[in-house]
Amino acid sequence: MATYEGIVFTEEQEALVVKSWNVMKKNAAELGLKLFLKIFEIAPSAKKLFSFLRDSNVPLEQNTKLKPHAMSVFVMTCESAAQLRKAGKVTVRESSLKKLGAAHFKYGVVDEHFEVTKFALLETIKEAVPDMWSDEMKNAWGEAYDRLVAAIKIEMKACSQAA
Ligand code: ISQ
């Protein structure tokens, strides 16, 4: 496991993340797609980063390659958030994190993409669990997302220095 430690993620924050993730996980495929539709609504140019979208005339909702990708981004973000306190760090395997960093670097993902994704992620969660949503829950998810992105960016930087 990678060791990207930061400020303490509290028990209360963990509880908020886990509680909402337990409700959302059965709909992860649908929510993942919703997340990406939001990302592309806010930042249409982000579509250019995905070869399977660039070369396709099929509507986004029906793109067979987008669905699994969208689901894995959503599940990975949520799972690493849900496990953050237990492990005291982002729990994506170091080898996966290196691959993620390399892929994001190769395809030209920049800070703005991570920011748009954060906004879209928080909106997706808010709409998925409206009765639970609060400022505290938003902060807990936001903090967890920031930790994951910080870990990915460390790997992206390593790629840029090796290039
Ligand atoms: C890659 N993975 C997740 C989210 C993204 C948003 C914009 C561009 C690329 C991305």
Coordinates of N, CA, C and O and ligand atoms in Angstrom, one line a residue:
M1 N 0.8 -1.2 0.0 CA 0.0 0.0 0.0 C 0.9 1.3 0.0 O 1.9 1.3 0.6
A2 N 0.4 2.3 -0.6 CA 1.1 3.5 -0.7 C 1.0 4.3 0.6 O 0.1 4.1 1.4
T3 N 1.9 5.2 0.9 CA 1.9 5.9 2.2 C 1.8 7.4 1.9 O 2.8 8.1 2.0
Y4 N 0.6 7.9 1.6 CA 0.4 9.3 1.3 C -0.4 9.8 2.5 O -1.7 9.8 2.4
E5 N 0.2 10.1 3.6 CA -0.5 10.6 4.8 C -0.7 12.1 4.8 O 0.1 12.8 4.3
G6 N -1.8 12.5 5.4 CA -2.1 13.9 5.5 C -2.7 14.2 6.8 O -2.4 13.5 7.8
I7 N -3.5 15.3 6.9 CA -4.1 15.6 8.2 C -5.2 14.6 8.5 O -5.6 13.8 7.7
V8 N -5.5 14.5 9.8 CA -6.4 13.5 10.3 C -7.8 13.6 9.7 O -8.4 14.6 9.5
F9 N -8.3 12.4 9.2 CA -9.6 12.3 8.7 C -10.4 11.7 9.9 O -10.1 10.6 10.4
T10 N -11.3 12.5 10.5 CA -11.9 12.2 11.7 C -12.9 11.0 11.7 O -13.4 10.6 10.6
E11 N -13.2 10.5 12.8 CA -14.2 9.4 12.9 C -15.6 9.8 12.4 O -16.3 9.1 11.7
E12 N -15.9 11.1 12.7 CA -17.2 11.6 12.2 C -17.2 11.7 10.7 O -18.2 11.4 10.0
Q13 N -16.1 12.2 10.1 CA -16.0 12.2 8.6 C -16.1 10.9 8.0 O -16.8 10.7 7.0
E14 N -15.4 9.9 8.6 CA -15.5 8.5 8.1 C -16.9 8.0 8.1 O -17.4 7.4 7.2
A15 N -17.6 8.3 9.3 CA -19.0 7.8 9.4 C -19.9 8.4 8.3 O -20.7 7.7 7.8
L16 N -19.7 9.7 8.0 CA -20.5 10.3 7.0 C -20.3 9.7 5.6 O -21.2 9.5 4.8
V17 N -19.0 9.5 5.3 CA -18.6 8.9 4.0 C -19.2 7.4 3.9 O -19.8 7.1 2.9
V18 N -18.9 6.6 5.0 CA -19.3 5.2 4.9 C -20.9 5.1 4.8 O -21.4 4.3 4.0
K19 N -21.6 5.9 5.6 CA -23.0 5.9 5.7 C -23.6 6.1 4.3 O -24.5 5.4 3.8
S20 N -23.1 7.1 3.6 CA -23.6 7.5 2.3 C -23.1 6.5 1.2 O -23.9 6.1 0.3
W21 N -21.9 6.0 1.3 CA -21.4 5.1 0.4 C -22.2 3.7 0.4 O -22.5 3.1 -0.6
N22 N -22.6 3.3 1.7 CA -23.4 2.1 1.8 C -24.7 2.2 1.1 O -25.2 1.2 0.5
V23 N -25.2 3.4 1.0 CA -26.5 3.6 0.2 C -26.2 3.6 -1.3 O -27.0 3.1 -2.1
M24 N -25.1 4.3 -1.7 CA -24.9 4.5 -3.1 C -24.3 3.3 -3.8 O -24.5 3.2 -5.0
K25 N -23.6 2.4 -3.1 CA -22.8 1.4 -3.8 C -23.7 0.5 -4.7 O -23.2 0.0 -5.7
K26 N -24.9 0.2 -4.3 CA -25.7 -0.7 -5.2 C -26.1 0.0 -6.5 O -26.4 -0.7 -7.5
N27 N -26.0 1.3 -6.5 CA -26.2 2.0 -7.8 C -25.0 2.6 -8.4 O -25.0 3.6 -9.1
A28 N -23.8 2.0 -8.1 CA -22.6 2.6 -8.5 C -22.5 2.8 -10.0 O -21.9 3.8 -10.5
A29 N -23.0 1.8 -10.8 CA -22.9 2.0 -12.3 C -23.6 3.2 -12.8 O -23.1 4.0 -13.5
E30 N -24.8 3.3 -12.3 CA -25.7 4.5 -12.7 C -25.1 5.8 -12.2 O -25.0 6.8 -13.0
L31 N -24.6 5.8 -11.0 CA -24.0 7.0 -10.4 C -22.7 7.4 -11.1 O -22.4 8.6 -11.3
G32 N -21.9 6.4 -11.4 CA -20.7 6.7 -12.1 C -20.9 7.3 -13.5 O -20.3 8.3 -13.8
L33 N -21.9 6.8 -14.2 CA -22.3 7.4 -15.5 C -22.8 8.9 -15.3 O -22.4 9.8 -16.0
K34 N -23.6 9.0 -14.3 CA -24.1 10.4 -13.9 C -23.0 11.4 -13.7 O -23.0 12.5 -14.1
L35 N -22.0 10.9 -12.9 CA -20.8 11.7 -12.6 C -20.1 12.1 -13.9 O -19.8 13.3 -14.1
F36 N -19.9 11.2 -14.8 CA -19.2 11.6 -16.1 C -20.1 12.5 -16.9 O -19.5 13.4 -17.6
L37 N -21.4 12.3 -17.0 CA -22.3 13.2 -17.8 C -22.2 14.6 -17.2 O -22.1 15.6 -18.0
K38 N -22.1 14.7 -15.9 CA -21.9 16.0 -15.3 C -20.6 16.6 -15.6 O -20.5 17.8 -16.0
I39 N -19.5 15.8 -15.6 CA -18.2 16.3 -15.9 C -18.2 16.9 -17.3 O -17.7 18.0 -17.6
F40 N -18.8 16.1 -18.3 CA -18.8 16.6 -19.7 C -19.7 17.7 -19.9 O -19.5 18.5 -20.8
E41 N -20.7 17.9 -19.1 CA -21.6 19.0 -19.2 C -20.9 20.3 -18.8 O -21.0 21.3 -19.5
I42 N -20.1 20.2 -17.7 CA -19.4 21.4 -17.2 C -18.2 21.6 -18.1 O -17.8 22.8 -18.4
A43 N -17.5 20.6 -18.5 CA -16.2 20.7 -19.3 C -16.3 19.8 -20.5 O -15.7 18.8 -20.6
P44 N -17.0 20.3 -21.6 CA -17.2 19.4 -22.8 C -15.8 19.0 -23.4 O -15.7 18.0 -24.0
S45 N -14.8 19.9 -23.2 CA -13.5 19.6 -23.9 C -12.8 18.4 -23.2 O -12.0 17.8 -23.8
A46 N -13.3 18.0 -22.0 CA -12.7 16.8 -21.4 C -12.9 15.6 -22.2 O -12.2 14.6 -22.1
K47 N -14.0 15.6 -23.0 CA -14.3 14.4 -23.8 C -13.1 14.1 -24.8 O -12.9 12.9 -25.1
K48 N -12.4 15.1 -25.2 CA -11.3 14.9 -26.1 C -10.2 14.0 -25.5 O -9.4 13.4 -26.2
L49 N -10.2 13.9 -24.2 CA -9.1 13.1 -23.6 C -9.4 11.6 -23.7 O -8.5 10.8 -23.4
F50 N -10.6 11.2 -24.1 CA -11.0 9.8 -24.1 C -11.1 9.4 -25.6 O -12.1 9.8 -26.3
S51 N -10.2 8.5 -26.0 CA -10.2 8.1 -27.4 C -11.5 7.5 -27.8 O -12.1 7.7 -28.9
F52 N -12.1 6.7 -26.9 CA -13.3 6.0 -27.2 C -14.5 6.9 -27.3 O -15.6 6.5 -27.7
L53 N -14.4 8.2 -26.9 CA -15.5 9.2 -27.1 C -15.2 10.0 -28.3 O -16.1 10.3 -29.0
R54 N -13.9 10.3 -28.5 CA -13.5 11.1 -29.7 C -14.0 10.4 -31.0 O -14.5 11.0 -31.9
D55 N -13.8 9.1 -31.0 CA -14.0 8.3 -32.3 C -15.4 7.7 -32.3 O -15.7 6.8 -33.1
S56 N -16.4 8.2 -31.5 CA -17.7 7.6 -31.5 C -18.8 8.5 -31.7 O -18.8 9.7 -31.3
N57 N -19.8 8.1 -32.4 CA -21.0 8.9 -32.7 C -22.2 8.5 -31.7 O -23.3 9.1 -31.8
V58 N -21.9 7.5 -30.9 CA -23.0 6.9 -30.1 C -23.2 7.9 -28.9 O -22.2 8.5 -28.4
P59 N -24.5 8.1 -28.5 CA -24.7 9.0 -27.3 C -23.9 8.5 -26.1 O -23.7 7.3 -25.9
L60 N -23.4 9.5 -25.3 CA -22.6 9.2 -24.1 C -23.2 8.1 -23.3 O -22.5 7.1 -22.8
E61 N -24.5 8.2 -23.0 CA -25.2 7.2 -22.1 C -25.1 5.8 -22.6 O -25.2 4.8 -21.9
Q62 N -24.9 5.6 -24.0 CA -24.9 4.3 -24.6 C -23.5 3.8 -24.9 O -23.3 2.7 -25.4
N63 N -22.5 4.6 -24.6 CA -21.1 4.2 -24.9 C -20.7 3.1 -24.0 O -20.6 3.3 -22.8
T64 N -20.4 1.9 -24.6 CA -20.1 0.7 -23.8 C -18.7 0.9 -23.0 O -18.5 0.2 -22.1
K65 N -17.8 1.7 -23.6 CA -16.5 1.8 -22.9 C -16.6 2.9 -21.8 O -15.9 2.8 -20.8
L66 N -17.5 3.8 -21.9 CA -17.6 4.9 -20.9 C -18.1 4.3 -19.6 O -17.7 4.6 -18.5
K67 N -19.1 3.4 -19.7 CA -19.8 2.9 -18.5 C -18.9 2.2 -17.5 O -18.9 2.6 -16.3
P68 N -18.1 1.2 -17.9 CA -17.2 0.6 -17.0 C -16.2 1.6 -16.4 O -15.8 1.5 -15.2
H69 N -15.7 2.5 -17.3 CA -14.7 3.4 -16.8 C -15.3 4.3 -15.7 O -14.7 4.6 -14.7
A70 N -16.5 4.8 -16.0 CA -17.2 5.8 -15.1 C -17.4 5.1 -13.8 O -17.2 5.6 -12.7
M71 N -17.8 3.8 -13.9 CA -18.1 3.1 -12.6 C -16.9 2.9 -11.8 O -16.8 3.1 -10.6
S72 N -15.8 2.5 -12.5 CA -14.5 2.3 -11.7 C -14.0 3.5 -11.1 O -13.5 3.5 -10.0
V73 N -14.1 4.7 -11.8 CA -13.7 6.0 -11.1 C -14.5 6.2 -9.9 O -14.0 6.6 -8.8
F74 N -15.8 6.0 -10.0 CA -16.7 6.3 -8.9 C -16.5 5.4 -7.7 O -16.3 5.8 -6.6
V75 N -16.4 4.1 -8.0 CA -16.2 3.1 -7.0 C -14.8 3.3 -6.3 O -14.7 3.2 -5.1
M76 N -13.8 3.5 -7.1 CA -12.4 3.7 -6.5 C -12.4 4.9 -5.6 O -11.8 4.8 -4.5
T77 N -13.0 6.0 -6.1 CA -13.0 7.2 -5.2 C -13.7 6.9 -3.9 O -13.2 7.3 -2.8
C78 N -14.9 6.3 -4.0 CA -15.7 6.1 -2.9 C -15.1 5.1 -1.9 O -15.0 5.3 -0.7
E79 N -14.5 4.0 -2.5 CA -13.9 3.0 -1.6 C -12.7 3.6 -0.9 O -12.5 3.3 0.3
S80 N -11.9 4.3 -1.6 CA -10.7 4.9 -0.9 C -11.1 5.9 0.2 O -10.5 5.9 1.2
A81 N -12.2 6.6 -0.1 CA -12.7 7.5 0.9 C -13.2 6.8 2.1 O -12.9 7.1 3.3
A82 N -13.9 5.7 1.9 CA -14.5 4.9 3.0 C -13.5 4.3 3.8 O -13.7 4.0 5.0
Q83 N -12.3 4.0 3.3 CA -11.3 3.3 4.0 C -10.2 4.2 4.6 O -9.3 3.8 5.2
L84 N -10.4 5.5 4.3 CA -9.3 6.5 4.6 C -8.9 6.5 6.1 O -7.7 6.4 6.4
R85 N -9.9 6.5 7.0 CA -9.6 6.5 8.4 C -9.0 5.2 8.9 O -8.0 5.3 9.6
K86 N -9.5 4.1 8.5 CA -9.1 2.8 8.9 C -7.6 2.7 8.6 O -6.8 2.3 9.5
A87 N -7.2 3.1 7.4 CA -5.8 2.9 7.0 C -4.9 4.2 7.4 O -3.7 4.1 7.3
G88 N -5.6 5.3 7.6 CA -4.9 6.5 7.8 C -4.3 7.1 6.6 O -3.5 8.0 6.6
K89 N -4.7 6.6 5.4 CA -4.1 7.0 4.2 C -5.0 6.5 3.0 O -5.9 5.6 3.3
V90 N -4.8 7.0 1.8 CA -5.5 6.5 0.7 C -5.1 5.0 0.4 O -3.9 4.7 0.5
T91 N -6.1 4.2 0.2 CA -5.8 2.7 0.2 C -5.8 2.1 -1.2 O -5.9 0.9 -1.3
V92 N -5.6 2.9 -2.2 CA -5.4 2.4 -3.5 C -4.0 1.7 -3.5 O -3.1 2.3 -3.0
R93 N -3.9 0.5 -4.1 CA -2.6 -0.1 -4.1 C -1.6 0.7 -4.8 O -1.9 1.4 -5.8
E94 N -0.3 0.6 -4.4 CA 0.7 1.5 -4.9 C 0.9 1.2 -6.4 O 1.0 2.2 -7.2
S95 N 0.8 -0.1 -6.9 CA 0.9 -0.4 -8.3 C -0.2 0.3 -9.1 O 0.0 0.8 -10.2
S96 N -1.5 0.3 -8.5 CA -2.6 0.9 -9.2 C -2.4 2.4 -9.3 O -2.8 3.0 -10.3
L97 N -1.9 2.9 -8.2 CA -1.7 4.4 -8.1 C -0.7 4.8 -9.2 O -0.9 5.8 -9.8
K98 N 0.3 4.0 -9.3 CA 1.3 4.3 -10.3 C 0.7 4.3 -11.7 O 1.0 5.2 -12.6
K99 N -0.1 3.3 -12.0 CA -0.8 3.2 -13.3 C -1.7 4.3 -13.5 O -1.8 4.9 -14.6
L100 N -2.5 4.7 -12.4 CA -3.4 5.8 -12.5 C -2.6 7.1 -12.8 O -3.1 7.9 -13.7
G101 N -1.5 7.3 -12.1 CA -0.7 8.5 -12.3 C -0.2 8.6 -13.7 O -0.3 9.6 -14.4
A102 N 0.3 7.4 -14.2 CA 0.9 7.4 -15.6 C -0.2 7.6 -16.6 O 0.0 8.4 -17.6
A103 N -1.4 7.1 -16.4 CA -2.5 7.2 -17.4 C -3.0 8.7 -17.4 O -3.1 9.3 -18.5
H104 N -3.1 9.3 -16.3 CA -3.6 10.7 -16.2 C -2.5 11.6 -16.8 O -2.9 12.6 -17.4
F105 N -1.3 11.3 -16.6 CA -0.2 12.1 -17.2 C -0.2 12.0 -18.7 O -0.2 12.9 -19.4
K106 N -0.3 10.7 -19.1 CA -0.2 10.4 -20.6 C -1.3 11.1 -21.3 O -1.1 11.7 -22.4
Y107 N -2.5 11.1 -20.8 CA -3.7 11.6 -21.5 C -3.9 13.1 -21.3 O -4.8 13.7 -21.8
G108 N -3.0 13.7 -20.5 CA -3.0 15.2 -20.4 C -4.1 15.7 -19.4 O -4.6 16.8 -19.6
V109 N -4.3 15.0 -18.3 CA -5.3 15.5 -17.3 C -4.6 16.6 -16.6 O -3.4 16.5 -16.1
V110 N -5.3 17.7 -16.4 CA -4.7 18.9 -15.7 C -5.6 19.2 -14.5 O -6.7 18.7 -14.3
D111 N -5.1 20.2 -13.7 CA -5.7 20.6 -12.4 C -7.2 20.9 -12.6 O -8.0 20.5 -11.8
E112 N -7.6 21.6 -13.7 CA -9.0 21.9 -13.9 C -9.9 20.7 -14.0 O -11.0 20.7 -13.5
H113 N -9.3 19.6 -14.6 CA -10.1 18.4 -14.7 C -10.4 17.8 -13.3 O -11.5 17.3 -13.0
F114 N -9.4 17.8 -12.5 CA -9.6 17.3 -11.1 C -10.6 18.2 -10.4 O -11.4 17.7 -9.6
E115 N -10.6 19.5 -10.6 CA -11.5 20.4 -9.9 C -12.9 20.2 -10.4 O -13.9 20.1 -9.6
V116 N -13.1 20.1 -11.7 CA -14.4 19.8 -12.3 C -15.0 18.5 -11.7 O -16.1 18.4 -11.4
T117 N -14.1 17.5 -11.7 CA -14.5 16.2 -11.2 C -14.9 16.2 -9.7 O -15.9 15.6 -9.3
K118 N -14.2 17.0 -8.9 CA -14.6 17.2 -7.5 C -16.0 17.8 -7.4 O -16.9 17.2 -6.7
F119 N -16.2 18.8 -8.2 CA -17.5 19.5 -8.1 C -18.6 18.5 -8.6 O -19.7 18.4 -7.9
A120 N -18.4 17.8 -9.7 CA -19.4 16.9 -10.2 C -19.6 15.7 -9.2 O -20.7 15.2 -9.1
L121 N -18.5 15.2 -8.6 CA -18.7 14.1 -7.6 C -19.6 14.5 -6.5 O -20.5 13.8 -6.1
L122 N -19.3 15.7 -5.9 CA -20.1 16.2 -4.8 C -21.5 16.4 -5.2 O -22.5 16.1 -4.4
E123 N -21.8 16.9 -6.4 CA -23.2 17.1 -6.8 C -23.9 15.7 -7.0 O -25.0 15.6 -6.6
T124 N -23.1 14.7 -7.5 CA -23.7 13.4 -7.8 C -24.1 12.8 -6.4 O -25.2 12.2 -6.3
I125 N -23.2 12.9 -5.4 CA -23.5 12.3 -4.1 C -24.7 13.1 -3.5 O -25.6 12.4 -2.9
K126 N -24.7 14.4 -3.6 CA -25.8 15.2 -3.0 C -27.1 14.7 -3.6 O -28.1 14.5 -2.8
E127 N -27.2 14.5 -4.9 CA -28.4 14.1 -5.5 C -28.8 12.6 -5.2 O -29.9 12.2 -5.2
A128 N -27.7 11.8 -4.9 CA -28.0 10.4 -4.6 C -28.5 10.2 -3.2 O -29.3 9.3 -2.9
V129 N -28.1 11.0 -2.3 CA -28.5 10.9 -0.8 C -29.0 12.2 -0.3 O -28.4 12.7 0.7
P130 N -30.0 12.8 -0.9 CA -30.4 14.1 -0.5 C -30.8 14.3 1.0 O -30.6 15.3 1.6
D131 N -31.4 13.2 1.5 CA -31.8 13.2 2.9 C -30.7 13.3 3.9 O -30.8 13.7 5.1
M132 N -29.5 12.7 3.5 CA -28.4 12.7 4.4 C -27.5 13.9 4.2 O -26.6 14.1 5.1
W133 N -27.6 14.6 3.1 CA -26.6 15.6 2.7 C -26.5 16.7 3.7 O -27.5 17.2 4.2
S134 N -25.3 17.2 4.0 CA -25.1 18.3 4.9 C -23.7 18.9 4.5 O -22.9 18.3 3.8
D135 N -23.4 20.1 5.1 CA -22.1 20.7 4.9 C -21.0 19.8 5.4 O -19.9 19.7 4.7
E136 N -21.3 19.1 6.5 CA -20.2 18.2 7.0 C -20.0 17.0 6.1 O -18.8 16.6 5.9
M137 N -21.1 16.5 5.5 CA -20.9 15.4 4.6 C -20.1 15.9 3.3 O -19.2 15.2 2.8
K138 N -20.4 17.0 2.9 CA -19.7 17.6 1.7 C -18.2 17.8 2.0 O -17.4 17.4 1.2
N139 N -17.9 18.3 3.2 CA -16.5 18.4 3.6 C -15.8 17.1 3.7 O -14.6 17.0 3.3
A140 N -16.5 16.1 4.2 CA -15.8 14.8 4.4 C -15.5 14.2 3.0 O -14.4 13.7 2.8
W141 N -16.5 14.2 2.1 CA -16.2 13.7 0.8 C -15.2 14.5 0.0 O -14.3 14.0 -0.7
G142 N -15.2 15.8 0.2 CA -14.3 16.7 -0.5 C -12.8 16.5 0.0 O -11.9 16.4 -0.8
E143 N -12.7 16.3 1.3 CA -11.4 16.0 1.9 C -10.9 14.6 1.4 O -9.7 14.5 1.0
A144 N -11.7 13.6 1.4 CA -11.3 12.3 0.9 C -10.9 12.4 -0.6 O -9.9 11.8 -0.9
Y145 N -11.7 13.1 -1.4 CA -11.3 13.2 -2.8 C -10.0 13.9 -2.9 O -9.1 13.5 -3.7
D146 N -9.8 15.0 -2.2 CA -8.5 15.7 -2.3 C -7.3 14.8 -1.9 O -6.2 15.0 -2.5
R147 N -7.5 13.9 -1.0 CA -6.4 13.0 -0.6 C -6.1 12.1 -1.7 O -4.9 11.8 -2.0
L148 N -7.1 11.6 -2.4 CA -6.9 10.6 -3.5 C -6.2 11.4 -4.6 O -5.2 10.9 -5.2
V149 N -6.7 12.6 -4.9 CA -6.1 13.3 -6.0 C -4.6 13.7 -5.7 O -3.7 13.6 -6.6
A150 N -4.3 14.0 -4.4 CA -2.9 14.3 -4.1 C -2.0 13.1 -4.3 O -0.9 13.3 -4.8
A151 N -2.6 11.9 -4.0 CA -1.8 10.7 -4.2 C -1.5 10.5 -5.7 O -0.4 10.1 -6.2
I152 N -2.6 10.7 -6.5 CA -2.4 10.5 -8.0 C -1.4 11.6 -8.6 O -0.6 11.2 -9.4
K153 N -1.5 12.8 -8.1 CA -0.7 13.9 -8.6 C 0.8 13.6 -8.3 O 1.7 13.9 -9.1
I154 N 1.1 13.0 -7.1 CA 2.5 12.6 -6.8 C 3.0 11.7 -7.9 O 4.1 11.8 -8.4
E155 N 2.2 10.7 -8.3 CA 2.6 9.8 -9.3 C 2.7 10.4 -10.7 O 3.6 10.1 -11.5
M156 N 1.8 11.4 -10.9 CA 1.9 12.1 -12.2 C 3.2 12.9 -12.3 O 3.9 13.0 -13.3
K157 N 3.6 13.5 -11.1 CA 4.8 14.3 -11.1 C 6.0 13.4 -11.3 O 7.0 13.8 -12.1
A158 N 6.0 12.2 -10.8 CA 7.1 11.3 -11.0 C 7.2 11.0 -12.5 O 8.3 10.9 -13.0
C159 N 6.1 10.8 -13.2 CA 6.1 10.6 -14.6 C 6.7 11.7 -15.3 O 7.5 11.6 -16.3
S160 N 6.3 13.0 -15.0 CA 6.8 14.1 -15.7 C 8.3 14.3 -15.5 O 9.0 14.8 -16.4
Q161 N 8.8 13.9 -14.3 CA 10.2 14.1 -14.1 C 11.0 13.0 -14.8 O 12.2 13.2 -15.2
A162 N 10.4 11.9 -15.0 CA 11.1 10.8 -15.7 C 11.1 11.0 -17.3 O 11.8 10.4 -18.0
A163 N 10.1 11.9 -17.7 CA 10.0 12.1 -19.1 C 11.1 12.8 -19.8 O 11.8 13.6 -19.1
Ligands
ISQ1 C1 -10.3 11.1 -16.1 N1 -10.7 10.3 -15.1 C2 -11.6 10.8 -14.3 C3 -12.2 12.1 -14.5 C4 -11.8 12.9 -15.6 C5 -12.3 14.1 -15.8 C6 -11.9 14.9 -16.9 C7 -10.9 14.4 -17.7 C8 -10.3 13.2 -17.5 C9 -10.8 12.4 -16.4

